[in-house]
């Protein structure tokens, strides 16, 4: 789930408290949670974290990733993996959760899971930058053209395939079977529209997708539905089993440059399906940090999942991969994964340089790779798709025009669209005449279900037709005594007829409640899920960031133990060996680090266990240097340091005993 989903589940007061957290920039233009997805602002927030918060966040990004982790495991991992003592882990968790970086959900039995939202994880990976763990840059690609989609690897970009699939789905009116599933014919039509050449390729490509209805839906079909739901194009009607298109979201998605839409799909696919494990998440997020048009060579042999993923990126038309004779894989993005909206002036300049469509007299349409989704959406509904290659080929036929007109597309509007898409060039006269002729042959007759008002006499009908209050309610007169009326006007029509002295018959057999129900507004909610989410965090209760410290995670460890003498946490002092043991035992129990002076230098000891008895004992743990980076495992006996004190993290300073 993305950050917006989790913030949508937070109460307003919790949102305000996180926004007021000291780590976030206090500006009117950008506030949390928007700032949590902007790398430049995240760098500022990172600098404002405590040292413990920075260390735990770095550990989380590198070792945990976007996968959820049990809170208990975080504390168990504590010392060696994070380099932090138990109290420091608790303080860092509290800081990151109250700052809206980490989130927590509570299972029904009280166990808490901590996690980074997927898009937040990607934003933090951008802050870290490219590590070159997997890839090393080679020579710059020869083609540096800004028209990224013109650089083809022989594959059609996923966005074009999805668009065709959604048009095929739209033609079905989203009709479902009695079981609430899409019919087999719909599935076949959608898979045909995706137009992958080999069925085996489809099975191989979509190995990362497990459909919810796996016994009914093939993985590619479930993928198509899931992407539509995640884009907000496909919605569910509250209280009903069916689906509908969100016309507003659909119109917005069709707008904009195709390069931008492909980049959005690339990021969405990566975050939705490529972050299922920390190892794979590190790999796929590293891919998104590679520069476009630059070829990179793999530094290490790729695991099966990694190799499959780069082939998916290739098959979706976003990247080019090659495998050399020595087995080394090479990778190059064909588009910028982080492409943003172009300035209007640049878009206008591009349109003037590149004509999206060429219409030939025989009805063949040659469509540029840079043609907008909106134009392609129209062409999919009015023309027969032939093929996709360096360019797309469509053909206008009598059947395609007839279907389009029957679906409500006007022939004159279609001609205007072709004219504009051709860069203002005139549409060939032969094609214009053909379209007009084909359209004129359609809808010569039709069958309609209408609501009829029937008068008892011709005189009553004549009087009603002249009545000023009824003039806008009687749509069309049929014969001598009948009028067509709109179901939505029935209530008002009934009232005006009563005032005019012609009340409707009380024994009217019309099922009015059904008509009124059809005109009622329907609430649209999120569709899906169509693909199995193995983590399924959304089914659990969200823990408010402001209340994270409460409950079973920290409450019993919040305050510094009252029995500690204040000198233990004050200045460095020399203590008797028995007192040293007592201090080490107390630090272990509460999870505190110890500052010691050994051989004239100060170091921090994070104790892990105490071995031995009486005067013959030693403490095992690790030392942290001044840089707070490297950790050194040690076993120290009490005579190996001169002075010591217990360190209380700043988060617990107010609870320090006096």
XYZ file of C-alpha atoms in Angstrom:
658
model
C 0.000 0.000 0.000
C 1.100 3.542 -0.758
C 1.539 6.448 1.642
C -1.726 8.141 0.631
C -3.670 5.020 1.622
C -2.269 5.046 5.157
C -2.604 8.794 5.660
C -6.212 8.452 4.493
C -6.821 6.165 7.468
C -5.330 8.611 9.985
C -7.541 11.000 11.985
C -7.052 14.713 11.379
C -5.472 15.396 14.767
C -2.857 12.682 14.152
C -2.086 14.170 10.732
C -1.539 17.598 12.272
C 0.789 16.215 14.934
C 2.979 14.507 12.355
C 3.006 17.628 10.182
C 4.216 19.578 13.207
C 7.084 17.144 13.859
C 10.418 18.949 14.018
C 11.995 16.890 11.223
C 9.668 18.234 8.508
C 10.123 21.638 6.840
C 7.513 24.083 8.056
C 6.349 25.590 4.761
C 2.918 26.446 3.433
C 3.603 24.994 -0.004
C 4.818 21.486 0.886
C 3.939 19.675 4.102
C 3.985 16.085 5.240
C 2.870 13.706 3.755
C 3.701 15.302 0.376
C 7.178 16.121 1.642
C 7.742 12.443 2.464
C 7.938 11.661 -1.265
C 10.274 14.503 -2.293
C 13.951 13.420 -2.110
C 15.245 16.945 -1.530
C 12.947 17.418 1.468
C 13.714 13.930 2.754
C 17.406 14.824 2.854
C 16.532 17.783 5.061
C 14.375 15.584 7.283
C 17.152 13.001 7.547
C 19.588 15.636 8.785
C 17.145 16.544 11.555
C 16.853 12.985 12.837
C 18.741 11.927 15.935
C 21.846 9.769 15.380
C 19.869 6.746 16.538
C 17.021 7.580 14.177
C 19.425 7.904 11.260
C 21.076 4.567 12.066
C 17.785 2.691 12.399
C 16.421 4.247 9.194
C 19.566 3.236 7.269
C 19.241 -0.308 8.632
C 15.565 -0.388 7.685
C 16.139 0.681 4.105
C 19.014 -1.748 3.539
C 17.912 -4.791 5.554
C 14.113 -4.598 5.870
C 12.922 -2.533 2.912
C 9.180 -2.140 2.336
C 8.383 -5.560 3.830
C 6.659 -5.488 7.247
C 8.644 -6.547 10.309
C 7.370 -7.639 13.694
C 8.174 -5.107 16.380
C 9.602 -7.866 18.558
C 12.015 -8.830 15.784
C 13.235 -5.241 15.557
C 14.223 -5.350 19.213
C 15.786 -8.798 18.846
C 17.759 -7.649 15.794
C 18.663 -4.530 17.767
C 22.271 -4.608 18.768
C 24.311 -6.382 16.092
C 22.183 -5.531 13.041
C 21.277 -1.939 13.848
C 24.254 -1.053 16.012
C 21.864 0.230 18.687
C 21.074 -0.763 22.240
C 17.517 -1.703 23.201
C 16.584 1.703 24.623
C 18.048 3.395 21.543
C 15.997 1.140 19.269
C 12.858 2.057 21.223
C 13.684 5.758 21.022
C 14.486 5.549 17.306
C 11.283 3.622 16.540
C 9.280 6.211 18.411
C 10.993 9.045 16.535
C 10.469 7.463 13.103
C 6.830 6.555 13.790
C 5.893 9.895 15.339
C 7.606 11.580 12.385
C 5.472 9.700 9.862
C 8.394 7.744 8.364
C 7.600 4.299 9.714
C 4.023 3.093 10.173
C 2.593 0.429 12.470
C -0.473 -1.801 12.364
C -1.841 -3.925 15.178
C -3.019 -7.475 14.683
C -6.073 -8.755 16.531
C -3.945 -10.365 19.269
C -1.963 -7.187 19.882
C 1.203 -7.904 17.898
C 2.423 -4.894 15.941
C 3.967 -4.830 12.482
C 6.207 -1.952 11.407
C 6.746 -0.988 7.785
C 7.723 1.649 5.240
C 5.001 2.440 2.667
C 6.175 1.347 -0.758
C 6.404 4.769 -2.362
C 8.130 6.127 0.755
C 10.693 3.365 0.426
C 11.350 4.328 -3.201
C 11.754 7.973 -2.197
C 14.305 7.060 0.490
C 16.197 4.905 -2.004
C 16.490 7.965 -4.234
C 17.930 9.861 -1.268
C 20.565 7.150 -0.835
C 21.497 7.300 -4.510
C 23.024 4.675 -6.767
C 25.330 2.246 -4.968
C 26.545 0.354 -8.076
C 26.146 -2.864 -6.096
C 24.550 -4.548 -9.078
C 25.366 -2.350 -12.092
C 28.269 -0.384 -13.487
C 27.817 2.237 -16.181
C 29.270 1.506 -19.610
C 29.419 3.787 -22.635
C 26.610 6.270 -23.229
C 23.988 4.979 -25.629
C 24.416 6.381 -29.113
C 20.856 7.659 -29.429
C 20.287 10.580 -27.061
C 16.977 11.665 -28.588
C 14.412 13.053 -26.163
C 11.701 11.150 -27.994
C 12.261 8.135 -25.802
C 9.524 5.944 -27.221
C 11.116 6.114 -30.661
C 13.971 4.015 -29.309
C 12.365 0.620 -29.539
C 13.593 -2.745 -28.319
C 11.063 -4.433 -30.568
C 8.464 -4.511 -27.789
C 5.308 -2.423 -27.515
C 5.206 -0.260 -24.349
C 2.857 -1.645 -21.730
C 0.679 1.475 -21.703
C -0.412 0.896 -25.305
C -1.290 -2.726 -24.582
C -3.262 -1.751 -21.487
C -5.119 0.911 -23.413
C -6.262 -1.614 -26.013
C -7.229 -4.039 -23.250
C -9.301 -1.367 -21.482
C -11.147 -0.510 -24.697
C -11.929 -4.218 -25.127
C -13.157 -4.288 -21.537
C -15.212 -1.142 -22.089
C -17.058 -2.763 -24.987
C -18.402 -5.409 -22.594
C -20.036 -2.767 -20.367
C -18.298 -4.613 -17.501
C -20.971 -7.291 -17.513
C -20.462 -10.068 -14.943
C -21.779 -13.588 -14.551
C -24.121 -14.676 -11.785
C -21.026 -15.482 -9.694
C -19.817 -11.891 -9.987
C -16.975 -12.768 -12.364
C -16.104 -11.629 -15.868
C -17.235 -14.082 -18.586
C -14.695 -16.194 -20.462
C -15.384 -14.270 -23.667
C -14.364 -11.032 -21.949
C -11.158 -12.650 -20.738
C -10.363 -13.912 -24.243
C -11.049 -10.478 -25.782
C -8.828 -8.702 -23.266
C -5.962 -11.175 -23.658
C -6.273 -10.835 -27.429
C -6.055 -7.054 -27.114
C -2.823 -7.359 -25.098
C -1.385 -8.963 -28.266
C 1.587 -10.813 -26.862
C 2.803 -13.112 -29.579
C 3.373 -16.297 -27.592
C 1.131 -17.656 -24.854
C 4.201 -19.115 -23.131
C 5.719 -15.650 -22.920
C 2.649 -14.387 -21.070
C 2.823 -17.172 -18.495
C 6.537 -16.548 -17.958
C 6.204 -12.779 -17.747
C 3.443 -12.764 -15.182
C 5.006 -15.185 -12.748
C 5.031 -12.395 -10.163
C 1.215 -12.125 -10.239
C -1.071 -14.463 -8.283
C -4.730 -13.742 -9.140
C -7.256 -13.646 -6.322
C -9.621 -15.704 -8.521
C -6.822 -17.933 -9.793
C -9.244 -20.655 -10.832
C -11.107 -18.238 -13.137
C -8.720 -15.422 -14.148
C -5.375 -15.940 -15.932
C -2.551 -13.892 -14.431
C -2.380 -11.341 -17.315
C -6.125 -10.655 -17.044
C -5.905 -10.178 -13.277
C -2.914 -7.888 -13.878
C -4.929 -5.744 -16.313
C -7.761 -5.366 -13.788
C -5.385 -4.720 -10.894
C -3.550 -1.932 -12.719
C -6.888 -0.340 -13.656
C -7.934 -0.441 -10.002
C -4.616 0.986 -8.768
C -4.830 3.809 -11.331
C -8.356 4.559 -10.112
C -9.856 3.876 -13.554
C -11.968 0.936 -12.412
C -14.256 1.422 -9.425
C -16.814 -0.608 -7.539
C -20.306 0.632 -6.717
C -20.900 0.686 -2.974
C -23.334 -2.067 -2.035
C -23.247 -3.687 -5.480
C -21.203 -6.508 -6.988
C -20.383 -4.889 -10.341
C -17.741 -2.448 -11.564
C -17.879 0.883 -13.387
C -15.406 3.175 -15.101
C -14.496 6.385 -13.317
C -14.844 8.723 -16.297
C -13.003 11.571 -14.579
C -9.979 9.443 -13.706
C -10.024 7.851 -17.148
C -10.010 11.223 -18.882
C -7.135 12.383 -16.692
C -5.114 9.232 -17.396
C -5.594 9.601 -21.156
C -4.267 13.166 -20.997
C -0.565 14.017 -20.888
C 2.433 12.753 -22.800
C 2.796 9.002 -23.437
C 6.349 9.084 -22.074
C 5.041 10.412 -18.770
C 2.295 7.792 -18.608
C 4.758 4.988 -19.325
C 7.061 6.248 -16.567
C 4.136 6.312 -14.143
C 3.245 2.747 -15.095
C 6.868 1.678 -14.680
C 6.962 3.039 -11.118
C 3.537 1.610 -10.313
C 4.419 -1.878 -11.561
C 7.707 -1.783 -9.651
C 6.121 -0.708 -6.365
C 3.098 -2.969 -6.694
C 4.819 -6.206 -7.708
C 8.589 -5.847 -7.347
C 8.964 -5.195 -3.611
C 7.802 -8.509 -2.190
C 11.134 -9.212 -0.472
C 13.917 -6.962 0.759
C 16.457 -8.561 -1.584
C 14.316 -8.046 -4.676
C 13.280 -4.574 -3.481
C 16.921 -3.482 -3.265
C 17.515 -4.759 -6.792
C 14.449 -3.283 -8.521
C 14.783 0.038 -6.711
C 18.421 0.168 -7.811
C 17.205 -0.234 -11.390
C 15.051 2.872 -11.048
C 18.138 4.829 -10.012
C 19.966 4.054 -13.266
C 20.211 6.900 -15.747
C 18.164 6.548 -18.959
C 20.000 5.962 -22.272
C 23.083 4.742 -20.363
C 24.064 1.092 -20.719
C 24.986 -0.740 -17.509
C 26.713 -4.088 -17.054
C 25.807 -6.442 -14.209
C 28.498 -6.586 -11.524
C 27.282 -9.912 -10.119
C 25.510 -12.974 -11.521
C 21.779 -12.272 -11.294
C 19.452 -14.469 -9.271
C 16.439 -16.010 -10.990
C 14.003 -13.405 -9.642
C 16.317 -10.562 -10.654
C 16.833 -11.988 -14.127
C 13.085 -12.442 -14.563
C 12.444 -8.844 -13.525
C 14.773 -7.247 -16.066
C 13.161 -9.410 -18.760
C 9.763 -8.106 -17.616
C 11.035 -4.532 -18.007
C 12.216 -5.454 -21.500
C 8.931 -7.136 -22.459
C 6.960 -4.123 -21.248
C 8.904 -1.964 -23.702
C 10.674 0.150 -21.083
C 14.213 -1.212 -21.230
C 16.639 -2.997 -23.488
C 18.588 -5.998 -22.194
C 21.298 -8.074 -23.806
C 23.293 -11.033 -22.558
C 26.863 -11.272 -23.838
C 28.687 -14.484 -24.708
C 30.385 -14.446 -21.302
C 26.988 -14.394 -19.602
C 27.163 -10.770 -18.424
C 23.790 -9.022 -18.620
C 23.575 -5.467 -19.923
C 20.675 -3.149 -19.175
C 19.545 0.218 -20.576
C 16.402 2.216 -19.832
C 14.587 3.403 -22.959
C 12.556 5.903 -20.930
C 13.278 7.987 -17.861
C 11.710 6.153 -14.877
C 11.236 9.490 -13.097
C 9.910 11.503 -16.038
C 7.758 14.456 -15.006
C 5.320 16.736 -16.788
C 6.913 18.725 -19.592
C 6.383 22.495 -19.729
C 3.493 23.479 -21.972
C 5.802 25.252 -24.395
C 7.890 22.090 -24.823
C 4.801 19.964 -25.442
C 3.530 22.404 -28.042
C 6.917 22.398 -29.740
C 6.913 18.604 -29.836
C 3.461 18.514 -31.395
C 4.534 20.859 -34.151
C 7.569 18.709 -34.959
C 5.815 15.354 -34.866
C 2.492 14.702 -36.608
C 0.662 12.104 -34.483
C -1.314 10.582 -37.360
C -1.252 10.163 -41.136
C -4.579 9.238 -42.776
C -4.410 7.481 -46.139
C -7.257 7.484 -48.729
C -7.920 3.740 -48.264
C -8.681 4.240 -44.552
C -5.292 3.146 -43.220
C -4.058 5.258 -40.290
C -0.357 5.463 -39.429
C 0.054 6.523 -35.789
C 3.269 7.948 -34.345
C 4.752 6.461 -31.132
C 4.309 9.884 -29.533
C 0.560 9.995 -30.198
C -1.390 10.717 -27.039
C -3.336 8.066 -25.177
C -6.475 10.116 -25.795
C -6.016 9.825 -29.580
C -5.285 6.104 -29.337
C -8.365 5.623 -27.160
C -10.497 7.180 -29.890
C -8.842 5.148 -32.647
C -9.357 1.907 -30.712
C -13.089 2.612 -30.711
C -13.471 3.696 -34.358
C -10.869 1.674 -36.255
C -9.548 -1.850 -36.566
C -6.121 -2.304 -34.978
C -3.689 -3.978 -37.387
C -0.293 -4.030 -35.687
C 2.200 -2.205 -33.481
C 5.801 -1.780 -34.497
C 7.913 1.325 -34.922
C 4.514 2.901 -35.640
C 0.963 1.704 -35.020
C -1.307 0.816 -37.904
C -5.110 1.097 -37.780
C -7.700 0.785 -40.539
C -11.113 2.431 -40.808
C -13.721 0.036 -42.200
C -17.468 0.086 -42.719
C -17.867 -2.280 -39.741
C -15.641 -0.252 -37.397
C -17.426 3.007 -38.297
C -20.812 1.356 -37.844
C -19.832 0.081 -34.402
C -18.489 3.490 -33.443
C -21.644 5.323 -34.521
C -23.791 2.799 -32.666
C -21.727 3.530 -29.564
C -22.552 7.238 -29.892
C -19.507 8.580 -31.741
C -20.434 11.309 -34.214
C -18.951 11.079 -37.735
C -18.267 14.816 -37.987
C -16.443 14.788 -34.633
C -14.368 11.841 -35.829
C -13.372 13.703 -38.995
C -12.420 16.727 -36.914
C -10.262 14.507 -34.666
C -8.485 13.037 -37.695
C -7.926 16.520 -39.099
C -6.369 17.828 -35.881
C -4.266 14.699 -35.316
C -2.910 15.048 -38.862
C -1.316 18.338 -37.942
C -4.052 20.334 -39.662
C -3.617 18.561 -42.980
C -6.903 17.815 -44.767
C -8.325 14.325 -44.501
C -8.319 12.685 -47.978
C -11.636 13.333 -49.770
C -12.091 9.613 -50.527
C -11.870 8.804 -46.815
C -14.215 11.643 -45.852
C -16.892 10.408 -48.270
C -16.453 6.825 -47.107
C -16.839 7.743 -43.410
C -19.905 9.869 -44.122
C -21.488 7.095 -46.193
C -20.769 4.370 -43.624
C -22.101 6.539 -40.797
C -25.272 7.444 -42.733
C -26.169 3.752 -43.043
C -26.259 3.279 -39.284
C -29.064 3.906 -36.788
C -31.754 4.284 -39.441
C -34.093 2.483 -37.031
C -33.912 1.721 -33.307
C -35.771 0.071 -30.458
C -36.260 2.022 -27.257
C -37.944 1.461 -23.906
C -39.830 4.620 -22.946
C -42.196 5.791 -20.217
C -45.629 6.712 -21.559
C -48.250 9.109 -20.207
C -51.665 8.063 -21.576
C -54.667 10.443 -21.401
C -58.268 9.218 -21.250
C -59.432 11.435 -24.159
C -58.011 13.440 -27.013
C -59.336 16.636 -25.401
C -57.358 15.957 -22.222
C -54.243 15.312 -24.282
C -54.736 18.549 -26.233
C -55.214 20.522 -23.023
C -52.131 18.943 -21.426
C -49.963 19.772 -24.421
C -50.943 23.446 -24.099
C -50.581 23.666 -20.315
C -47.555 25.903 -19.468
C -46.577 23.942 -16.336
C -46.428 20.686 -18.319
C -44.653 22.025 -21.395
C -41.137 20.978 -20.270
C -42.268 17.638 -18.857
C -43.874 16.134 -21.962
C -40.957 15.088 -24.160
C -42.791 13.911 -27.287
C -46.433 13.332 -28.297
C -47.208 9.843 -29.596
C -50.501 9.536 -31.433
C -53.591 11.371 -30.198
C -53.574 10.496 -26.475
C -49.993 9.585 -25.418
C -46.793 11.431 -24.508
C -43.209 10.211 -23.863
C -41.967 11.410 -20.458
C -38.664 11.042 -18.619
C -38.564 8.815 -15.506
C -36.671 11.512 -13.608
C -39.594 13.940 -14.158
C -42.332 11.625 -12.814
C -42.572 13.147 -9.329
C -42.893 16.693 -10.675
C -45.246 15.543 -13.442
C -47.532 13.864 -10.894
C -47.691 17.090 -8.882
C -48.497 19.303 -11.894
C -51.154 16.907 -13.186
C -52.918 16.994 -9.822
C -52.877 20.812 -9.828
C -54.282 20.849 -13.364
C -57.127 18.546 -12.328
C -55.866 15.427 -14.160
C -54.376 13.275 -11.341
C -52.645 10.046 -12.244
C -54.692 6.881 -11.752
C -54.098 5.296 -8.328
C -54.096 1.787 -9.771
C -51.145 2.592 -12.008
C -49.158 -0.638 -12.434
C -45.857 1.119 -13.215
C -42.981 0.001 -10.990
C -41.875 3.516 -10.081
C -39.424 2.602 -7.259
C -37.154 0.812 -9.732
C -37.040 3.839 -12.031
C -36.300 6.198 -9.184
C -33.593 3.899 -7.877
C -31.858 3.911 -11.244
C -31.564 7.685 -11.186
C -30.140 7.816 -7.669
C -26.505 8.771 -7.238
C -24.148 5.841 -6.647
C -21.084 6.000 -4.456
C -17.915 4.703 -6.096
C -15.289 2.971 -3.972
C -11.957 1.299 -4.667
C -12.156 -1.829 -6.818
C -10.288 -5.018 -6.208
C -8.240 -6.680 -5.043
C -7.564 -8.716 -8.170
C -4.023 -9.802 -7.279
C -3.043 -11.489 -4.016
C -1.204 -9.229 -1.566
C 0.857 -11.608 0.547
C 1.375 -8.939 3.232
C -2.268 -7.728 3.389
C -1.446 -4.980 5.898
C -4.678 -3.168 5.062
C -6.744 -5.701 7.030
C -5.137 -4.614 10.313
C -5.772 -1.647 12.577
C -3.502 1.333 11.935
C -1.634 2.514 15.032
C -1.696 6.292 15.263
C 1.888 7.630 15.013
C 1.265 9.977 17.934
C 0.279 7.028 20.132
C 2.987 4.622 19.039
C 4.840 4.775 22.349
C 1.738 3.562 24.181
C 0.835 -0.077 24.593
C 2.929 -3.191 24.429
C 5.831 -1.722 22.483
C 7.367 0.728 24.940
C 5.103 1.518 27.846
C 6.889 -0.753 30.314
C 10.317 0.544 29.251
C 9.519 4.234 28.822
C 11.018 5.620 32.024
C 14.543 5.213 33.330
C 14.380 2.758 36.259
C 13.779 4.713 39.454
C 16.227 2.572 41.453
C 19.215 3.764 39.441
C 21.463 6.167 41.364
C 21.793 9.452 39.539
C 25.565 9.046 39.493
C 25.227 6.045 37.167
C 23.978 8.283 34.365
C 26.002 11.378 35.294
C 29.734 11.908 34.923
C 32.222 9.162 34.183
C 33.432 7.569 37.405
C 35.497 4.673 38.625
C 33.500 1.989 40.413
C 34.246 -1.186 42.331
C 33.989 -4.382 40.290
C 30.784 -5.387 42.061
C 29.176 -2.040 41.247
C 30.375 -2.331 37.668
C 28.638 -5.690 37.396
C 25.475 -4.209 38.887
C 25.551 -1.342 36.362
C 26.110 -3.752 33.454
C 23.205 -5.925 34.630
C 20.954 -2.860 34.882
C 22.006 -1.602 31.445
C 21.302 -5.029 29.973
C 17.867 -5.210 31.582
C 16.800 -1.767 30.343
C 18.675 -1.923 27.040
C 21.074 0.964 27.568
C 24.590 1.463 26.166
C 27.514 2.183 28.452
C 30.235 4.743 27.943
C 33.596 3.489 29.153
C 37.083 4.910 29.336
C 39.677 2.373 28.323
C 43.355 3.009 27.667
C 42.695 6.728 27.784
C 39.969 6.857 25.117
C 36.195 7.009 25.342
C 34.098 4.415 23.549
C 30.515 3.242 23.753
C 29.851 -0.347 24.755
C 26.542 -1.969 23.834
C 26.308 -4.962 26.207
C 24.633 -8.147 24.948
C 25.206 -10.644 27.738
C 27.032 -11.126 31.016
C 29.193 -14.211 31.515
C 30.749 -15.674 34.668
C 30.074 -15.128 38.340
C 31.366 -13.306 41.430
C 34.604 -11.483 40.598
C 35.314 -13.669 37.588
C 32.955 -12.233 34.985
C 33.059 -10.485 31.651
C 30.600 -8.609 29.458
C 30.116 -9.492 25.776
C 28.888 -6.952 23.267
C 30.351 -4.517 20.777
C 32.080 -1.165 20.794
C 31.001 1.867 18.822
C 33.645 4.367 17.856
C 33.407 8.136 17.607
C 32.117 7.914 14.045
C 29.247 5.680 15.227
C 29.615 3.640 12.062
C 31.643 0.461 12.553
C 30.964 -1.931 15.404
C 33.653 -4.121 16.996
C 32.625 -7.280 18.902
C 34.379 -7.504 22.282
C 34.515 -9.517 25.508
C 35.599 -7.269 28.370
C 36.426 -8.110 31.943
C 35.877 -5.319 34.548
C 39.579 -4.520 34.934
C 39.806 -3.604 31.224
C 38.269 -0.145 31.657
C 38.871 2.643 34.146
C 35.637 4.645 34.263
C 32.052 4.189 33.118
C 28.529 5.568 33.030
C 25.160 4.420 31.618
C 23.999 6.417 28.596
C 20.355 7.501 28.576
C 19.043 8.299 25.051
C 17.810 11.870 24.710
C 14.238 10.616 24.215
C 14.248 9.525 27.879
C 16.105 12.504 29.315
C 12.989 13.806 31.071
C 12.529 10.480 32.883
C 16.115 10.365 34.147
C 16.258 9.667 37.909
C 17.467 12.430 40.185
